[in-house]
Amino acid sequence: PRHVVHQHFVGFNTLSNICLIFFPLCTSMASHPLAAQYPQVHVLNLSQQMKSLMTYIRAADCDREDFVFYADRIVRFVVEEGLATLPYAPAKVVTPTSSEYDGLHFGASICGVSIVRAGESMEKALQQCCRKIRIGKILIQRDEETAEPKLFYSKFPQDIAERHVLLLDPMLATGGSAMKAIEVLLEHGVKQKNIIFLNIISCPEGITALVTRFPEVTIVTAEVDSHLNEKKYIIPGIGDFGDRYFGTDLFSKAK
């Protein structure tokens, strides 16, 4: 039963939890055909643990509490991989044994930008990895007359042009919202090569559209689904991520 496995995940001791959380990050990236075709596309390796987390959040009967719990874990994996694509600089420190250690530090200033509303669900994981990170907001909705994505609101750090930007949105379907967001970032002086788009579930159509228009943008995704259907829904998909995460869908079990 689902609740038994849930207890199995959260009941491990500290060392086991560390292994559960970070083991998939120590494996190689998946050899997905799109990743082979586009070197700027990074697809997480679906270890058995990652596949099980995906299975939970994809299930139509997954309640909101479990959806948020497992989605947060997946987002953490994606954020960690996104941070690994950033430039790093050599750094030397002195350990408690008075010995020198040759390591690395971030080689660039970074910030996050979440695409409201679903992208806000990824902010917590980013802040857990980078405690003092600044996060901007961008609201994009479909224009009722043209059916094209339209910018309604944006607020960024003043020096965003000098930063590497982690763009947050859990789903990449047609790519319309993401491409509009990237367009706005470019207008604010952000370099295309400094944008890293982080998402949980994508599809070939969205990835192809985005890399064709913005070939220097890096994409990090947990899983690439089969296709878009005639309604432009990702198949097999997950439904409306924002509604399920924030408990605003009609079928939510949240009280």
C-alpha positions as a printed NumPy array, in Angstrom:
array([[  0.   ,   0.   ,   0.   ],
       [  1.132,   3.514,  -0.719],
       [  1.118,   4.696,   2.895],
       [  3.352,   1.807,   3.981],
       [  5.978,   2.691,   1.399],
       [  5.664,   6.35 ,   2.416],
       [  6.601,   5.413,   5.978],
       [  9.465,   3.354,   4.613],
       [ 10.889,   6.425,   2.873],
       [ 10.602,   8.924,   5.713],
       [ 11.458,   6.516,   8.538],
       [ 15.067,   5.76 ,   7.636],
       [ 17.895,   6.918,   9.886],
       [ 19.933,   9.972,   8.948],
       [ 22.599,   8.117,   6.992],
       [ 20.02 ,   6.201,   4.989],
       [ 18.128,   9.392,   4.197],
       [ 21.308,  10.975,   2.892],
       [ 21.864,   7.988,   0.625],
       [ 18.257,   8.063,  -0.582],
       [ 18.307,  11.759,  -1.324],
       [ 21.656,  12.031,  -3.066],
       [ 22.353,   8.624,  -4.59 ],
       [ 20.656,   9.425,  -7.93 ],
       [ 22.783,  12.562,  -8.205],
       [ 25.915,  10.417,  -8.147],
       [ 24.829,   8.438, -11.207],
       [ 25.382,   9.446, -14.811],
       [ 22.846,  11.422, -16.784],
       [ 20.364,   9.435, -18.832],
       [ 21.307,   8.718, -22.431],
       [ 18.008,  10.043, -23.779],
       [ 17.946,  10.544, -27.579],
       [ 17.137,  14.252, -27.141],
       [ 20.061,  14.672, -24.757],
       [ 22.298,  13.06 , -27.346],
       [ 20.898,  15.315, -30.063],
       [ 21.055,  18.508, -28.005],
       [ 24.075,  18.744, -25.663],
       [ 22.388,  21.601, -23.762],
       [ 19.607,  19.242, -22.65 ],
       [ 20.219,  17.318, -19.414],
       [ 17.844,  14.49 , -18.5  ],
       [ 18.159,  12.972, -15.031],
       [ 18.963,   9.313, -14.765],
       [ 15.801,   7.435, -13.768],
       [ 17.165,   5.192, -11.041],
       [ 14.631,   2.927,  -9.365],
       [ 14.228,   5.512,  -6.614],
       [ 13.548,   8.347,  -9.064],
       [ 11.099,   6.176, -11.008],
       [  9.219,   5.406,  -7.8  ],
       [  8.931,   9.108,  -6.947],
       [  7.627,   9.827, -10.439],
       [  5.113,   7.012, -10.044],
       [  3.688,   8.572,  -6.884],
       [  3.112,  12.059,  -8.29 ],
       [  1.727,  10.792, -11.595],
       [ -0.983,   8.684,  -9.95 ],
       [ -4.414,  10.31 , -10.264],
       [ -5.323,   9.183,  -6.729],
       [ -2.234,  10.668,  -5.092],
       [ -3.473,  13.045,  -2.389],
       [ -2.038,  16.533,  -2.048],
       [  0.113,  15.782,   0.998],
       [  1.932,  12.966,  -0.777],
       [  2.074,  14.893,  -4.053],
       [  3.858,  17.82 ,  -2.404],
       [  6.206,  15.54 ,  -0.446],
       [  7.392,  13.541,  -3.454],
       [  7.356,  16.468,  -5.885],
       [  9.62 ,  18.428,  -3.527],
       [ 12.116,  15.575,  -3.533],
       [ 12.161,  15.392,  -7.321],
       [ 12.618,  19.156,  -7.59 ],
       [ 15.61 ,  18.931,  -5.258],
       [ 17.268,  16.483,  -7.662],
       [ 16.605,  18.796, -10.599],
       [ 17.94 ,  21.851,  -8.757],
       [ 21.116,  20.035,  -7.75 ],
       [ 21.752,  19.007, -11.345],
       [ 21.049,  22.539, -12.529],
       [ 23.597,  23.913, -10.076],
       [ 26.138,  21.408, -11.393],
       [ 25.973,  23.062, -14.835],
       [ 27.127,  26.42 , -13.453],
       [ 30.721,  27.616, -13.78 ],
       [ 32.972,  26.96 , -10.791],
       [ 36.274,  28.484,  -9.697],
       [ 39.162,  26.928,  -7.755],
       [ 39.067,  27.56 ,  -4.004],
       [ 41.544,  26.593,  -1.324],
       [ 40.513,  26.18 ,   2.323],
       [ 42.179,  25.072,   5.525],
       [ 40.607,  22.059,   7.254],
       [ 40.383,  21.459,  11.043],
       [ 43.56 ,  19.374,  10.724],
       [ 45.404,  22.533,   9.547],
       [ 45.744,  21.001,   6.106],
       [ 44.931,  22.709,   2.826],
       [ 42.153,  21.404,   0.621],
       [ 41.883,  22.309,  -3.06 ],
       [ 38.197,  22.63 ,  -3.835],
       [ 35.694,  24.691,  -5.774],
       [ 33.33 ,  27.606,  -5.225],
       [ 30.606,  29.045,  -7.443],
       [ 32.285,  30.991, -10.204],
       [ 29.321,  33.247, -10.943],
       [ 26.488,  35.136,  -9.253],
       [ 23.139,  33.392,  -9.566],
       [ 19.457,  34.041,  -8.993],
       [ 16.218,  32.183,  -9.469],
       [ 13.2  ,  33.277, -11.492],
       [  9.936,  31.39 , -11.03 ],
       [  7.167,  31.397, -13.616],
       [  4.038,  32.049, -11.554],
       [  2.226,  30.012, -10.312],
       [  3.562,  26.473, -10.713],
       [  7.174,  27.601, -10.783],
       [  6.831,  28.88 ,  -7.231],
       [  6.615,  25.268,  -6.069],
       [ 10.31 ,  24.9  ,  -6.979],
       [ 11.527,  27.87 ,  -4.928],
       [ 11.815,  25.976,  -1.644],
       [ 14.237,  23.413,  -3.076],
       [ 16.34 ,  26.154,  -4.633],
       [ 16.478,  28.055,  -1.342],
       [ 17.439,  24.887,   0.504],
       [ 20.414,  24.492,  -1.816],
       [ 21.318,  28.208,  -1.966],
       [ 20.121,  29.806,   1.26 ],
       [ 20.675,  33.455,   0.328],
       [ 19.626,  33.268,  -3.304],
       [ 17.47 ,  36.04 ,  -4.713],
       [ 14.333,  34.978,  -6.562],
       [ 12.49 ,  36.993,  -9.19 ],
       [  8.947,  36.478, -10.441],
       [  7.374,  36.439, -13.861],
       [  3.666,  36.004, -14.652],
       [  2.736,  34.859, -18.14 ],
       [ -0.773,  33.972, -19.27 ],
       [ -2.411,  33.154, -22.558],
       [ -3.939,  36.094, -24.405],
       [ -7.63 ,  35.337, -24.907],
       [ -7.688,  36.904, -28.38 ],
       [ -4.42 ,  35.645, -29.87 ],
       [ -3.942,  32.49 , -27.745],
       [ -0.287,  33.542, -27.479],
       [  1.583,  33.809, -24.157],
       [  1.524,  37.359, -22.815],
       [  3.6  ,  38.99 , -20.085],
       [  1.486,  40.336, -17.21 ],
       [  4.1  ,  40.963, -14.522],
       [  7.818,  40.646, -13.855],
       [ 10.098,  41.598, -10.967],
       [ 13.803,  40.78 , -11.027],
       [ 16.929,  41.64 ,  -9.043],
       [ 18.332,  44.915, -10.376],
       [ 21.608,  43.281, -11.411],
       [ 20.017,  40.264, -13.093],
       [ 21.926,  40.986, -16.315],
       [ 25.131,  40.077, -14.472],
       [ 23.793,  36.807, -13.099],
       [ 23.243,  33.238, -14.188],
       [ 19.489,  32.627, -13.986],
       [ 17.793,  29.417, -12.858],
       [ 14.375,  29.619, -14.523],
       [ 11.77 ,  27.543, -12.677],
       [  8.681,  25.876, -14.159],
       [  7.824,  22.214, -13.469],
       [  6.259,  21.447, -16.876],
       [  7.511,  21.972, -20.423],
       [  4.67 ,  21.276, -22.881],
       [  4.519,  23.524, -25.946],
       [  7.264,  25.706, -24.519],
       [  5.248,  28.896, -25.015],
       [  5.504,  30.188, -21.445],
       [  9.161,  29.256, -21.07 ],
       [ 10.119,  30.917, -24.35 ],
       [  8.225,  34.071, -23.42 ],
       [  9.987,  34.116, -20.051],
       [ 13.371,  33.715, -21.73 ],
       [ 12.484,  36.506, -24.138],
       [ 11.747,  38.796, -21.17 ],
       [ 15.023,  37.827, -19.468],
       [ 16.955,  38.646, -22.633],
       [ 15.229,  42.037, -22.77 ],
       [ 16.574,  42.654, -19.253],
       [ 20.109,  41.976, -20.405],
       [ 20.523,  38.351, -19.317],
       [ 22.78 ,  36.407, -21.671],
       [ 21.132,  33.423, -23.311],
       [ 24.012,  31.139, -22.313],
       [ 23.478,  32.149, -18.67 ],
       [ 19.903,  30.823, -18.496],
       [ 19.26 ,  27.359, -17.059],
       [ 15.653,  26.182, -17.387],
       [ 14.703,  23.68 , -14.671],
       [ 11.609,  21.485, -14.93 ],
       [ 10.28 ,  18.13 , -13.825],
       [  8.412,  16.775, -16.85 ],
       [  8.941,  17.754, -20.469],
       [  8.085,  16.431, -23.924],
       [  9.954,  16.267, -27.256],
       [  7.828,  19.001, -28.846],
       [  8.565,  21.516, -26.101],
       [ 12.272,  20.728, -25.917],
       [ 12.694,  20.958, -29.694],
       [ 10.82 ,  24.261, -29.87 ],
       [ 12.866,  25.798, -27.06 ],
       [ 16.326,  24.714, -28.207],
       [ 15.521,  25.706, -31.792],
       [ 14.677,  29.25 , -30.746],
       [ 17.201,  29.569, -27.914],
       [ 20.067,  27.171, -28.666],
       [ 22.325,  28.47 , -25.895],
       [ 19.844,  27.936, -23.054],
       [ 20.496,  24.902, -20.852],
       [ 17.538,  22.637, -20.039],
       [ 17.503,  20.31 , -17.031],
       [ 14.517,  17.973, -16.809],
       [ 13.741,  14.936, -14.675],
       [ 11.842,  13.001, -17.365],
       [ 10.847,  13.372, -21.011],
       [  7.341,  12.087, -21.736],
       [  6.042,  10.629, -24.989],
       [  4.212,  13.479, -26.714],
       [  1.543,  16.173, -26.645],
       [ -2.02 ,  15.153, -27.456],
       [ -4.462,  17.171, -29.579],
       [ -5.274,  19.359, -26.564],
       [ -1.556,  20.077, -26.019],
       [ -1.469,  18.05 , -22.814],
       [  1.692,  16.113, -22.009],
       [  1.111,  12.35 , -22.295],
       [  1.229,  10.372, -20.01 ],
       [  1.717,  13.56 , -18.038],
       [  0.708,  14.55 , -14.553],
       [ -2.29 ,  16.853, -14.939],
       [ -2.109,  20.477, -13.813],
       [  0.976,  20.575, -11.602],
       [  0.138,  23.911,  -9.973],
       [ -3.4  ,  22.874,  -9.094],
       [ -2.267,  19.581,  -7.605],
       [  0.614,  21.123,  -5.664],
       [ -1.32 ,  24.068,  -4.226],
       [ -4.568,  22.144,  -3.728],
       [ -6.77 ,  24.119,  -6.106],
       [ -7.832,  21.327,  -8.453],
       [-11.436,  20.154,  -8.327],
       [-10.411,  16.64 ,  -7.379],
       [ -7.931,  17.596,  -4.654],
       [ -8.255,  15.632,  -1.422],
       [ -6.745,  18.48 ,   0.545],
       [ -8.923,  19.702,   3.401]])
